[in-house]
Short mmCIF file of C-alpha atoms in Angstrom, two decimals:
data_model
loop_
_atom_site.label_atom_id
_atom_site.label_comp_id
_atom_site.label_asym_id
_atom_site.label_seq_id
_atom_site.Cartn_x
_atom_site.Cartn_y
_atom_site.Cartn_z
CA UNK A 6 -0.07 0.15 0.04
CA UNK A 7 2.69 2.49 1.00
CA UNK A 8 4.97 1.59 -2.39
CA UNK A 9 1.71 2.54 -4.32
CA UNK A 10 1.35 5.64 -2.50
CA UNK A 11 5.14 6.42 -2.74
CA UNK A 12 5.04 5.92 -6.74
CA UNK A 13 1.88 8.01 -6.89
CA UNK A 14 3.77 10.93 -5.10
CA UNK A 15 6.93 10.05 -7.57
CA UNK A 16 4.38 10.41 -10.52
CA UNK A 17 2.53 13.63 -9.47
CA UNK A 18 5.83 15.41 -8.84
CA UNK A 19 7.45 14.35 -12.14
CA UNK A 20 4.21 15.91 -13.89
CA UNK A 21 4.48 18.96 -11.88
CA UNK A 22 7.97 19.50 -12.09
CA UNK A 23 7.32 18.98 -16.18
CA UNK A 24 4.53 21.71 -16.13
CA UNK A 25 7.03 24.29 -14.21
CA UNK A 26 10.02 23.36 -15.99
CA UNK A 27 9.08 22.50 -19.74
CA UNK A 28 11.70 21.31 -21.65
CA UNK A 29 13.50 24.38 -23.27
CA UNK A 30 13.60 24.30 -27.40
CA UNK A 31 17.35 24.24 -28.22
CA UNK A 32 18.62 27.51 -29.60
CA UNK A 33 19.75 27.73 -33.46
CA UNK A 34 23.28 28.54 -33.43
CA UNK A 35 24.76 29.44 -37.00
CA UNK A 36 28.47 29.58 -37.53
CA UNK A 37 28.58 32.94 -39.62
CA UNK A 38 32.29 33.80 -40.12
CA UNK A 39 34.42 30.63 -38.86
CA UNK A 40 35.96 28.69 -41.93
CA UNK A 41 35.71 25.15 -41.60
CA UNK A 42 36.69 21.96 -43.13
CA UNK A 43 34.14 22.79 -45.75
CA UNK A 44 33.64 26.25 -46.36
CA UNK A 45 34.98 30.05 -46.08
CA UNK A 46 32.59 32.43 -44.57
CA UNK A 47 32.45 36.17 -44.73
CA UNK A 48 29.85 38.89 -44.14
CA UNK A 49 29.25 42.20 -45.67
CA UNK A 50 27.41 44.87 -43.95
CA UNK A 51 24.99 47.23 -46.06
CA UNK A 52 24.46 50.25 -43.91
CA UNK A 53 21.09 52.78 -44.39
CA UNK A 54 23.35 55.23 -45.83
CA UNK A 55 24.44 52.96 -48.67
CA UNK A 56 27.75 52.40 -47.85
CA UNK A 57 28.58 48.71 -47.83
CA UNK A 58 31.35 47.25 -45.46
CA UNK A 59 33.30 43.75 -45.94
CA UNK A 60 36.02 44.47 -43.97
CA UNK A 61 35.12 42.79 -40.71
CA UNK A 62 36.09 39.31 -39.65
CA UNK A 63 33.67 38.96 -36.56
CA UNK A 64 30.81 40.09 -34.48
CA UNK A 65 31.90 40.39 -31.19
CA UNK A 66 29.08 41.41 -29.31
CA UNK A 67 25.12 42.15 -29.90
CA UNK A 68 23.27 44.47 -27.03
CA UNK A 69 19.53 43.24 -27.13
CA UNK A 70 18.73 46.07 -24.95
CA UNK A 71 20.33 48.97 -26.88
CA UNK A 72 20.31 47.06 -30.37
CA UNK A 73 24.31 47.74 -30.82
CA UNK A 74 26.32 45.70 -32.73
CA UNK A 75 29.99 45.61 -32.06
CA UNK A 76 32.03 44.47 -35.23
CA UNK A 77 35.83 43.46 -35.53
CA UNK A 78 38.09 44.05 -38.23
CA UNK A 79 41.22 42.01 -38.93
CA UNK A 80 43.31 44.15 -36.80
CA UNK A 81 41.06 43.94 -34.08
CA UNK A 82 39.48 47.42 -34.25
CA UNK A 83 36.27 47.53 -32.75
CA UNK A 84 33.33 49.34 -34.61
CA UNK A 85 29.89 49.91 -33.07
CA UNK A 86 26.95 50.01 -35.49
CA UNK A 87 23.21 50.65 -34.01
CA UNK A 88 20.88 48.21 -35.78
CA UNK A 89 18.80 51.25 -36.68
CA UNK A 90 21.89 52.13 -39.12
CA UNK A 91 22.01 48.76 -40.57
CA UNK A 92 19.84 47.95 -43.70
CA UNK A 93 20.94 44.58 -43.75
CA UNK A 94 24.34 41.89 -43.35
CA UNK A 95 24.76 39.43 -45.73
CA UNK A 96 26.36 36.30 -45.09
CA UNK A 97 28.51 34.16 -47.75
CA UNK A 98 29.76 31.15 -47.89
CA UNK A 99 32.22 29.43 -50.43
CA UNK A 100 33.42 25.79 -50.77
CA UNK A 101 36.88 25.03 -50.09
CA UNK A 102 38.98 24.03 -52.68
CA UNK A 103 42.06 21.92 -52.51
CA UNK A 104 45.47 22.77 -54.24
CA UNK A 105 46.56 19.30 -54.73
CA UNK A 106 49.92 18.19 -53.51
CA UNK A 107 51.94 14.78 -53.63
CA UNK A 108 51.24 11.98 -51.73
CA UNK A 109 47.67 13.20 -50.51
CA UNK A 110 44.50 11.95 -51.49
CA UNK A 111 42.74 14.39 -53.69
CA UNK A 112 39.24 15.54 -52.73
CA UNK A 113 36.69 18.10 -53.75
CA UNK A 114 33.62 19.72 -51.95
CA UNK A 115 30.23 20.08 -53.44
CA UNK A 116 27.36 21.91 -51.66
CA UNK A 117 23.76 21.34 -52.36
CA UNK A 118 21.59 23.81 -51.28
CA UNK A 119 18.31 23.02 -49.39
CA UNK A 120 14.98 24.37 -47.94
CA UNK A 121 15.29 28.45 -47.17
CA UNK A 122 13.54 29.64 -44.14
CA UNK A 123 13.10 33.15 -42.83
CA UNK A 124 12.82 33.63 -38.95
CA UNK A 125 11.33 36.50 -37.43
CA UNK A 126 13.69 37.28 -34.50
CA UNK A 127 12.74 39.96 -31.76
CA UNK A 128 15.87 42.41 -30.80
CA UNK A 129 15.67 41.03 -27.33
CA UNK A 130 15.64 37.36 -28.47
CA UNK A 131 19.00 37.71 -30.67
CA UNK A 132 22.28 36.74 -29.29
CA UNK A 133 25.92 36.53 -30.44
CA UNK A 134 27.96 33.93 -28.77
CA UNK A 135 31.76 33.44 -29.41
CA UNK A 136 30.90 35.03 -32.83
CA UNK A 137 28.05 32.84 -33.95
CA UNK A 138 24.69 34.21 -34.21
CA UNK A 139 22.12 32.43 -31.92
CA UNK A 140 18.35 32.42 -32.18
CA UNK A 141 15.56 30.80 -30.37
CA UNK A 142 14.19 27.89 -32.46
CA UNK A 143 10.69 28.83 -31.36
CA UNK A 144 10.87 32.19 -33.36
CA UNK A 145 8.10 32.34 -36.05
CA UNK A 146 9.36 31.15 -39.33
CA UNK A 147 8.17 31.17 -42.91
CA UNK A 148 9.66 28.91 -45.59
CA UNK A 149 11.03 30.77 -48.82
CA UNK A 150 10.07 29.49 -51.98
CA UNK A 151 12.59 28.81 -54.46
CA UNK A 152 14.74 26.16 -56.09
CA UNK A 153 15.51 23.44 -53.54
CA UNK A 154 18.19 20.73 -54.04
CA UNK A 155 20.08 22.30 -56.92
CA UNK A 156 24.06 21.67 -56.70
CA UNK A 157 25.65 24.95 -55.84
CA UNK A 158 29.50 26.09 -56.75
CA UNK A 159 31.71 23.17 -56.56
CA UNK A 160 35.37 23.11 -56.88
CA UNK A 161 36.23 21.85 -60.33
CA UNK A 162 35.68 18.25 -61.23
CA UNK A 163 38.54 16.37 -62.37
CA UNK A 164 38.22 14.14 -65.56
CA UNK A 165 39.10 10.27 -65.45
CA UNK A 166 38.32 7.43 -63.64
CA UNK A 167 37.50 7.35 -59.99
CA UNK A 168 36.62 3.87 -59.44
CA UNK A 169 38.56 2.91 -56.56
CA UNK A 170 39.41 4.48 -52.83
CA UNK A 171 36.40 6.93 -53.07
CA UNK A 172 35.22 7.69 -49.75
CA UNK A 173 32.15 10.37 -49.50
CA UNK A 174 31.46 12.86 -46.37
CA UNK A 175 28.06 14.43 -46.02
CA UNK A 176 27.62 16.88 -43.59
CA UNK A 177 24.09 18.82 -43.18
CA UNK A 178 24.69 22.47 -42.00
CA UNK A 179 22.55 25.06 -41.36
CA UNK A 180 23.85 28.01 -42.99
CA UNK A 181 22.92 32.08 -42.30
CA UNK A 182 22.32 33.82 -45.57
CA UNK A 183 21.15 37.45 -44.30
CA UNK A 184 20.25 39.29 -41.39
CA UNK A 185 17.62 42.37 -42.28
CA UNK A 186 16.59 44.84 -39.83
CA UNK A 187 12.78 45.49 -39.55
CA UNK A 188 13.11 48.98 -37.97
CA UNK A 189 9.08 49.11 -37.45
CA UNK A 190 8.89 46.36 -34.91
CA UNK A 191 12.46 46.34 -33.68
CA UNK A 192 13.07 43.09 -34.83
CA UNK A 193 15.37 41.15 -37.51
CA UNK A 194 14.42 38.56 -40.35
CA UNK A 195 17.17 36.08 -40.30
CA UNK A 196 17.19 34.19 -43.47
CA UNK A 197 18.81 30.66 -43.22
CA UNK A 198 19.44 27.90 -45.72
CA UNK A 199 19.92 24.00 -45.20
CA UNK A 200 23.39 23.10 -46.97
CA UNK A 201 24.74 19.60 -47.26
CA UNK A 202 28.36 19.48 -48.15
CA UNK A 203 29.83 16.46 -49.75
CA UNK A 204 33.54 15.86 -49.50
CA UNK A 205 34.59 13.30 -52.09
CA UNK A 206 37.94 11.85 -51.32
CA UNK A 207 40.02 9.64 -53.78
CA UNK A 208 43.31 8.09 -53.19
CA UNK A 209 46.45 9.43 -54.47
CA UNK A 210 48.39 8.69 -57.47
CA UNK A 211 52.22 9.45 -56.75
CA UNK A 212 55.13 7.50 -55.93
CA UNK A 213 57.49 7.41 -53.03
CA UNK A 214 59.93 10.48 -54.09
CA UNK A 215 57.28 12.95 -52.94
CA UNK A 216 57.21 14.93 -56.13
CA UNK A 217 53.94 14.61 -58.34
CA UNK A 218 55.51 13.63 -61.63
CA UNK B 8 101.78 -5.75 -49.49
CA UNK B 9 103.42 -4.95 -46.16
CA UNK B 10 104.62 -1.63 -47.74
CA UNK B 11 100.87 -0.68 -48.22
CA UNK B 12 99.68 -1.93 -45.04
CA UNK B 13 102.53 0.13 -43.12
CA UNK B 14 101.23 3.16 -45.20
CA UNK B 15 97.70 2.51 -44.03
CA UNK B 16 99.07 2.67 -39.98
CA UNK B 17 100.64 6.03 -41.04
CA UNK B 18 97.68 7.49 -42.81
CA UNK B 19 94.65 6.05 -40.99
CA UNK B 20 92.05 7.98 -42.87
CA UNK B 21 93.77 7.60 -46.17
CA UNK B 22 90.82 5.28 -47.64
CA UNK B 23 88.28 7.92 -46.52
CA UNK B 24 90.52 10.92 -48.02
CA UNK B 25 90.34 8.99 -51.21
CA UNK B 26 86.75 8.64 -51.05
CA UNK B 27 85.98 12.20 -49.84
CA UNK B 28 84.72 13.79 -53.18
CA UNK B 29 82.34 10.57 -53.55
CA UNK B 30 81.21 11.37 -50.01
CA UNK B 31 80.70 14.97 -50.65
CA UNK B 32 79.01 14.40 -53.87
CA UNK B 33 76.76 11.75 -51.64
CA UNK B 34 75.74 14.62 -49.15
CA UNK B 35 75.29 17.03 -51.52
CA UNK B 36 72.71 14.60 -53.46
CA UNK B 37 70.83 14.01 -50.15
CA UNK B 38 70.66 17.78 -49.41
CA UNK B 39 69.55 18.65 -52.80
CA UNK B 40 66.77 16.13 -52.90
CA UNK B 41 65.66 17.06 -49.44
CA UNK B 42 65.47 20.91 -50.03
CA UNK B 43 63.99 20.19 -53.55
CA UNK B 44 61.25 18.25 -52.55
CA UNK B 45 60.35 20.36 -49.68
CA UNK B 46 60.16 23.37 -51.82
CA UNK B 47 58.71 21.60 -54.75
CA UNK B 48 55.57 20.93 -52.65
CA UNK B 49 55.34 24.38 -51.76
CA UNK B 50 55.57 25.14 -55.63
CA UNK B 51 59.24 27.01 -55.48
CA UNK B 52 61.51 24.67 -56.37
CA UNK B 53 63.57 27.07 -58.11
CA UNK B 54 64.84 28.08 -54.50
CA UNK B 55 67.04 25.43 -54.27
CA UNK B 56 69.33 27.02 -56.87
CA UNK B 57 69.96 29.81 -54.56
CA UNK B 58 71.22 27.99 -51.73
CA UNK B 59 74.89 27.94 -51.18
CA UNK B 60 76.82 24.65 -51.21
CA UNK B 61 77.24 24.80 -47.49
CA UNK B 62 73.37 25.29 -46.93
CA UNK B 63 72.50 22.27 -49.12
CA UNK B 64 75.36 20.01 -47.35
CA UNK B 65 73.80 21.06 -44.16
CA UNK B 66 70.51 19.80 -45.40
CA UNK B 67 71.75 16.51 -45.86
CA UNK B 68 72.22 16.22 -42.11
CA UNK B 69 68.25 15.92 -42.03
CA UNK B 70 68.62 12.52 -43.09
CA UNK B 71 70.32 11.10 -39.61
CA UNK B 72 69.31 14.44 -37.38
CA UNK B 73 66.08 12.78 -36.21
CA UNK B 74 66.64 9.20 -34.77
CA UNK B 75 63.70 7.64 -37.09
CA UNK B 76 65.73 9.25 -40.04
CA UNK B 77 68.91 7.75 -39.01
CA UNK B 78 67.15 4.41 -38.45
CA UNK B 79 65.28 4.66 -41.96
CA UNK B 80 68.56 5.77 -43.71
CA UNK B 81 70.86 2.92 -42.02
CA UNK B 82 68.30 0.19 -42.91
CA UNK B 83 67.60 1.33 -46.45
CA UNK B 84 71.19 1.90 -47.46
CA UNK B 85 72.66 -1.52 -45.96
CA UNK B 86 69.48 -3.15 -47.00
CA UNK B 87 69.98 -1.95 -50.88
CA UNK B 88 73.73 -2.53 -50.34
CA UNK B 89 72.95 -6.43 -49.45
CA UNK B 90 70.61 -6.86 -52.28
CA UNK B 91 73.06 -5.37 -55.13
CA UNK B 92 75.90 -7.36 -53.47
CA UNK B 93 73.73 -10.44 -53.58
CA UNK B 94 72.97 -9.77 -57.06
CA UNK B 95 76.18 -9.01 -58.48
CA UNK B 96 77.61 -11.98 -56.83
CA UNK B 97 75.28 -14.03 -58.53
CA UNK B 98 75.90 -12.31 -62.14
CA UNK B 99 79.70 -13.32 -61.30
CA UNK B 100 79.00 -16.85 -60.65
CA UNK B 101 76.69 -17.03 -63.81
CA UNK B 102 79.36 -15.23 -65.87
CA UNK B 103 81.78 -18.04 -64.99
CA UNK B 104 79.72 -21.34 -65.73
CA UNK B 105 80.99 -23.65 -67.87
CA UNK B 106 77.82 -25.53 -68.79
CA UNK B 107 77.66 -27.19 -72.38
CA UNK B 108 73.82 -26.43 -72.47
CA UNK B 109 73.36 -23.54 -75.16
CA UNK B 110 71.15 -21.49 -72.59
CA UNK B 111 73.72 -21.71 -69.99
CA UNK B 112 76.37 -20.79 -72.28
CA UNK B 113 74.53 -17.72 -73.39
CA UNK B 114 73.66 -16.59 -69.92
CA UNK B 115 77.21 -16.75 -68.82
CA UNK B 116 77.94 -14.94 -72.14
CA UNK B 117 75.58 -11.92 -71.37
CA UNK B 118 76.73 -11.98 -67.70
CA UNK B 119 80.17 -11.45 -69.14
CA UNK B 120 79.10 -8.93 -71.50
CA UNK B 121 77.51 -6.81 -68.96
CA UNK B 122 80.79 -6.65 -66.91
CA UNK B 123 79.67 -8.99 -64.13
CA UNK B 124 83.55 -9.50 -63.24
CA UNK B 125 85.03 -6.18 -64.23
CA UNK B 126 85.53 -3.83 -60.91
CA UNK B 127 84.65 -0.74 -62.60
CA UNK B 128 81.17 -1.72 -63.66
CA UNK B 129 80.52 -3.32 -60.05
CA UNK B 130 81.43 -0.24 -58.37
CA UNK B 131 79.55 2.14 -60.55
CA UNK B 132 76.62 -0.38 -60.20
CA UNK B 133 77.03 0.17 -56.21
CA UNK B 134 77.64 3.74 -56.55
CA UNK B 135 74.49 4.29 -58.73
CA UNK B 136 72.43 2.26 -56.13
CA UNK B 137 73.79 4.10 -53.30
CA UNK B 138 73.19 7.57 -54.74
CA UNK B 139 69.68 6.32 -55.88
CA UNK B 140 68.68 5.32 -52.58
CA UNK B 141 69.97 8.46 -51.06
CA UNK B 142 68.15 10.70 -53.65
CA UNK B 143 64.85 9.05 -52.68
CA UNK B 144 65.33 9.12 -48.85
CA UNK B 145 66.23 13.00 -49.12
CA UNK B 146 63.29 13.54 -51.30
CA UNK B 147 61.04 11.36 -48.90
CA UNK B 148 62.07 13.31 -45.79
CA UNK B 149 61.98 16.93 -47.50
CA UNK B 150 58.25 15.69 -48.07
CA UNK B 151 57.79 15.01 -44.61
CA UNK B 152 59.32 17.99 -43.58
CA UNK B 153 56.88 19.67 -45.78
CA UNK B 154 54.01 18.11 -44.32
CA UNK B 155 55.04 19.05 -41.12
CA UNK B 156 55.33 22.68 -41.42
CA UNK B 157 52.29 23.41 -43.38
CA UNK B 158 50.34 22.57 -40.25
CA UNK B 159 50.03 24.96 -37.63
CA UNK B 160 50.93 23.03 -34.34
CA UNK B 161 53.23 24.17 -31.50
CA UNK B 162 55.74 21.88 -32.98
CA UNK B 163 55.93 23.83 -36.21
CA UNK B 164 59.53 25.74 -36.18
CA UNK B 165 59.08 27.93 -38.59
CA UNK B 166 58.35 31.72 -37.18
CA UNK B 167 55.00 33.02 -37.09
CA UNK B 168 55.17 36.10 -39.55
CA UNK B 169 53.69 39.53 -40.13
CA UNK B 170 54.63 41.47 -42.91
CA UNK B 171 54.02 45.37 -42.35
CA UNK B 172 54.31 47.54 -45.44
CA UNK B 173 55.46 51.27 -44.66
CA UNK B 174 54.49 54.30 -46.84
CA UNK B 175 52.09 54.42 -49.59
CA UNK B 176 52.70 51.01 -51.16
CA UNK B 177 49.57 49.78 -52.31
CA UNK B 178 49.38 45.97 -52.34
CA UNK B 179 46.29 44.39 -53.81
CA UNK B 180 46.58 41.34 -51.65
CA UNK B 181 46.33 42.42 -48.13
CA UNK B 182 44.66 41.71 -45.03
CA UNK B 183 41.57 43.91 -43.90
CA UNK B 184 41.37 45.49 -47.44
CA UNK B 185 38.48 45.57 -49.52
CA UNK B 186 38.94 44.20 -52.99
CA UNK B 187 39.20 46.39 -56.12
CA UNK B 188 37.16 45.41 -59.10
CA UNK B 189 39.53 47.25 -61.18
CA UNK B 190 42.52 44.99 -60.15
CA UNK B 191 44.37 44.03 -62.96
CA UNK B 192 45.43 40.32 -63.03
CA UNK B 193 46.57 37.24 -65.16
CA UNK B 194 44.94 33.68 -63.99
CA UNK B 195 42.23 33.20 -61.66
CA UNK B 196 40.79 36.39 -60.60
CA UNK B 197 38.15 34.71 -59.11
CA UNK B 198 40.71 32.98 -56.50
CA UNK B 199 42.35 36.59 -56.15
CA UNK B 200 39.05 38.11 -54.98
CA UNK B 201 38.13 35.23 -53.11
CA UNK B 202 41.32 35.45 -51.21
CA UNK B 203 40.73 38.93 -50.39
CA UNK B 204 37.18 39.02 -49.57
CA UNK B 205 37.34 35.82 -47.37
CA UNK B 206 40.23 37.41 -45.52
CA UNK B 207 42.53 34.65 -46.25
CA UNK B 208 45.73 36.84 -46.08
CA UNK B 209 44.96 37.52 -42.90
CA UNK B 210 46.09 35.15 -39.45
CA UNK B 211 43.13 33.63 -37.79
CA UNK B 212 41.60 30.86 -35.29
CA UNK B 213 42.40 28.15 -37.85
CA UNK B 214 45.13 30.05 -40.34
CA UNK B 215 48.66 31.03 -39.34
CA UNK B 216 51.13 32.82 -41.59
CA UNK B 217 54.50 31.87 -41.43
CA UNK B 218 57.84 32.89 -43.18
CA UNK B 219 59.20 29.91 -45.44
CA UNK B 220 62.22 31.64 -46.99
CA UNK B 221 63.71 35.48 -47.59
CA UNK B 222 66.42 36.60 -49.92
CA UNK B 223 67.56 39.99 -51.18
CA UNK B 224 64.52 40.18 -53.78
CA UNK B 225 61.67 38.27 -52.29
CA UNK B 226 60.01 36.85 -49.04
CA UNK B 227 58.07 33.96 -49.41
CA UNK B 228 54.99 33.55 -46.65
CA UNK B 229 52.58 30.71 -46.32
CA UNK B 230 49.29 29.94 -44.46
CA UNK B 231 49.97 26.85 -42.33
CA UNK B 232 46.49 25.82 -41.44
CA UNK B 233 45.05 23.43 -38.60
CA UNK B 234 45.35 20.38 -40.91
CA UNK B 235 47.43 19.36 -43.94
CA UNK B 236 44.70 19.97 -46.95
CA UNK B 237 47.33 20.06 -49.75
CA UNK B 238 49.38 22.88 -51.08
CA UNK B 239 49.24 25.82 -48.69
CA UNK B 240 48.47 29.27 -49.78
CA UNK B 241 51.95 30.89 -50.42
CA UNK B 242 52.49 34.47 -51.28
CA UNK B 243 55.84 35.69 -52.65
CA UNK B 244 56.27 39.64 -51.54
CA UNK B 245 59.14 42.08 -52.84
CA UNK B 246 61.68 42.48 -50.20
CA UNK B 247 62.43 46.38 -50.06
CA UNK B 248 62.95 48.63 -47.48
CA UNK B 249 59.39 49.34 -46.88
CA UNK B 250 58.47 45.93 -45.76
CA UNK B 251 59.12 45.16 -41.80
CA UNK B 252 58.80 41.64 -41.02
CA UNK B 253 57.53 40.82 -37.50
CA UNK B 254 58.35 37.24 -36.03
CA UNK B 255 57.31 35.72 -33.30
#
């Protein structure tokens, strides 16, 4: 009897805990400027004045209260730009290319573009952490119509037989495309796109000498 | 015979002195192969021709500097010498065959014609094998050194560098500058724009610029990356009094 009572108490406790502390949806973290194994990244800031700035290598911080972006150039110089002065920020990616070297497996990377989404993120909800753009996944989103699953730019394909020793790695990444300031409602439209990076590695074809003949 | 032995005792390095030119040539081949393979993989093999004899001879020491290189050199050299001596011994025996069968006679004749019993030929073959083995070893070790240097790690001995340009010298490719659409170029213009727009000339979390080589005319810099991905991005700058190199 007491065992049944104890288990009822535990179940009730779990229900209350679940109601009080609902599972937090994970934030969406977008790597906007760090290069990795697959792609190089950069951003261009378009100010309302018409000025276009491409020298920033990092968004150091964003203050949700004041709407102030702090951006850093390559020399570490910080520039504060209020969101009200920004028309939009475009984020660009390009696949990495290999410069073939002797005795190394050759590889090429292709990017396949997937669905595009537009998130409406309030100013208070937008965060910048370690240079990444962070937005709550609960932000309202709409899908952007357009062609999907089309191969994007790829490193030049090599001709010839590639029948043996080919390994393929697929990685799905959510890439930021743009951040547009919606001045009237103190919010941002953040456009993101699902991108699948395919890395195709094939065996080396050179001899022992360390030199490609 | 006795006179020769007493002469050897008075000049203990006689054999070494006699072979000194061969040893220097061998060290030169080793150093040249090492440096050639190293710079070749950076895409600038011509630098080897600027190196002095001393620099190339010093580079040959790479073949024995590291314990693993010493072991590889010893094993490969002795192994190839054992094999070539066995083959020459076999050829010598074949050349001495006195078999009545026509095939054996033919084989013995061919062995004699190849000079299996001629000391000059056998010495030349030995020298050729030694030179070839040393060349391949030097080349491979140069490549290993290249692979080690293009990776940005704490073990990388090449200096981290920042090149600063004084005055009004306007560089097309420079960290933190906007790409100019009117830039003149020959070759892959898209790549040049990408290098500039994606800040690839800047040292970052994943890329560190290092000094490869400097001479009177040029400065060779390359981008070492977190992992080896092929030929690194290498830039050749003019070495003028307006350029200041800061090395860490």
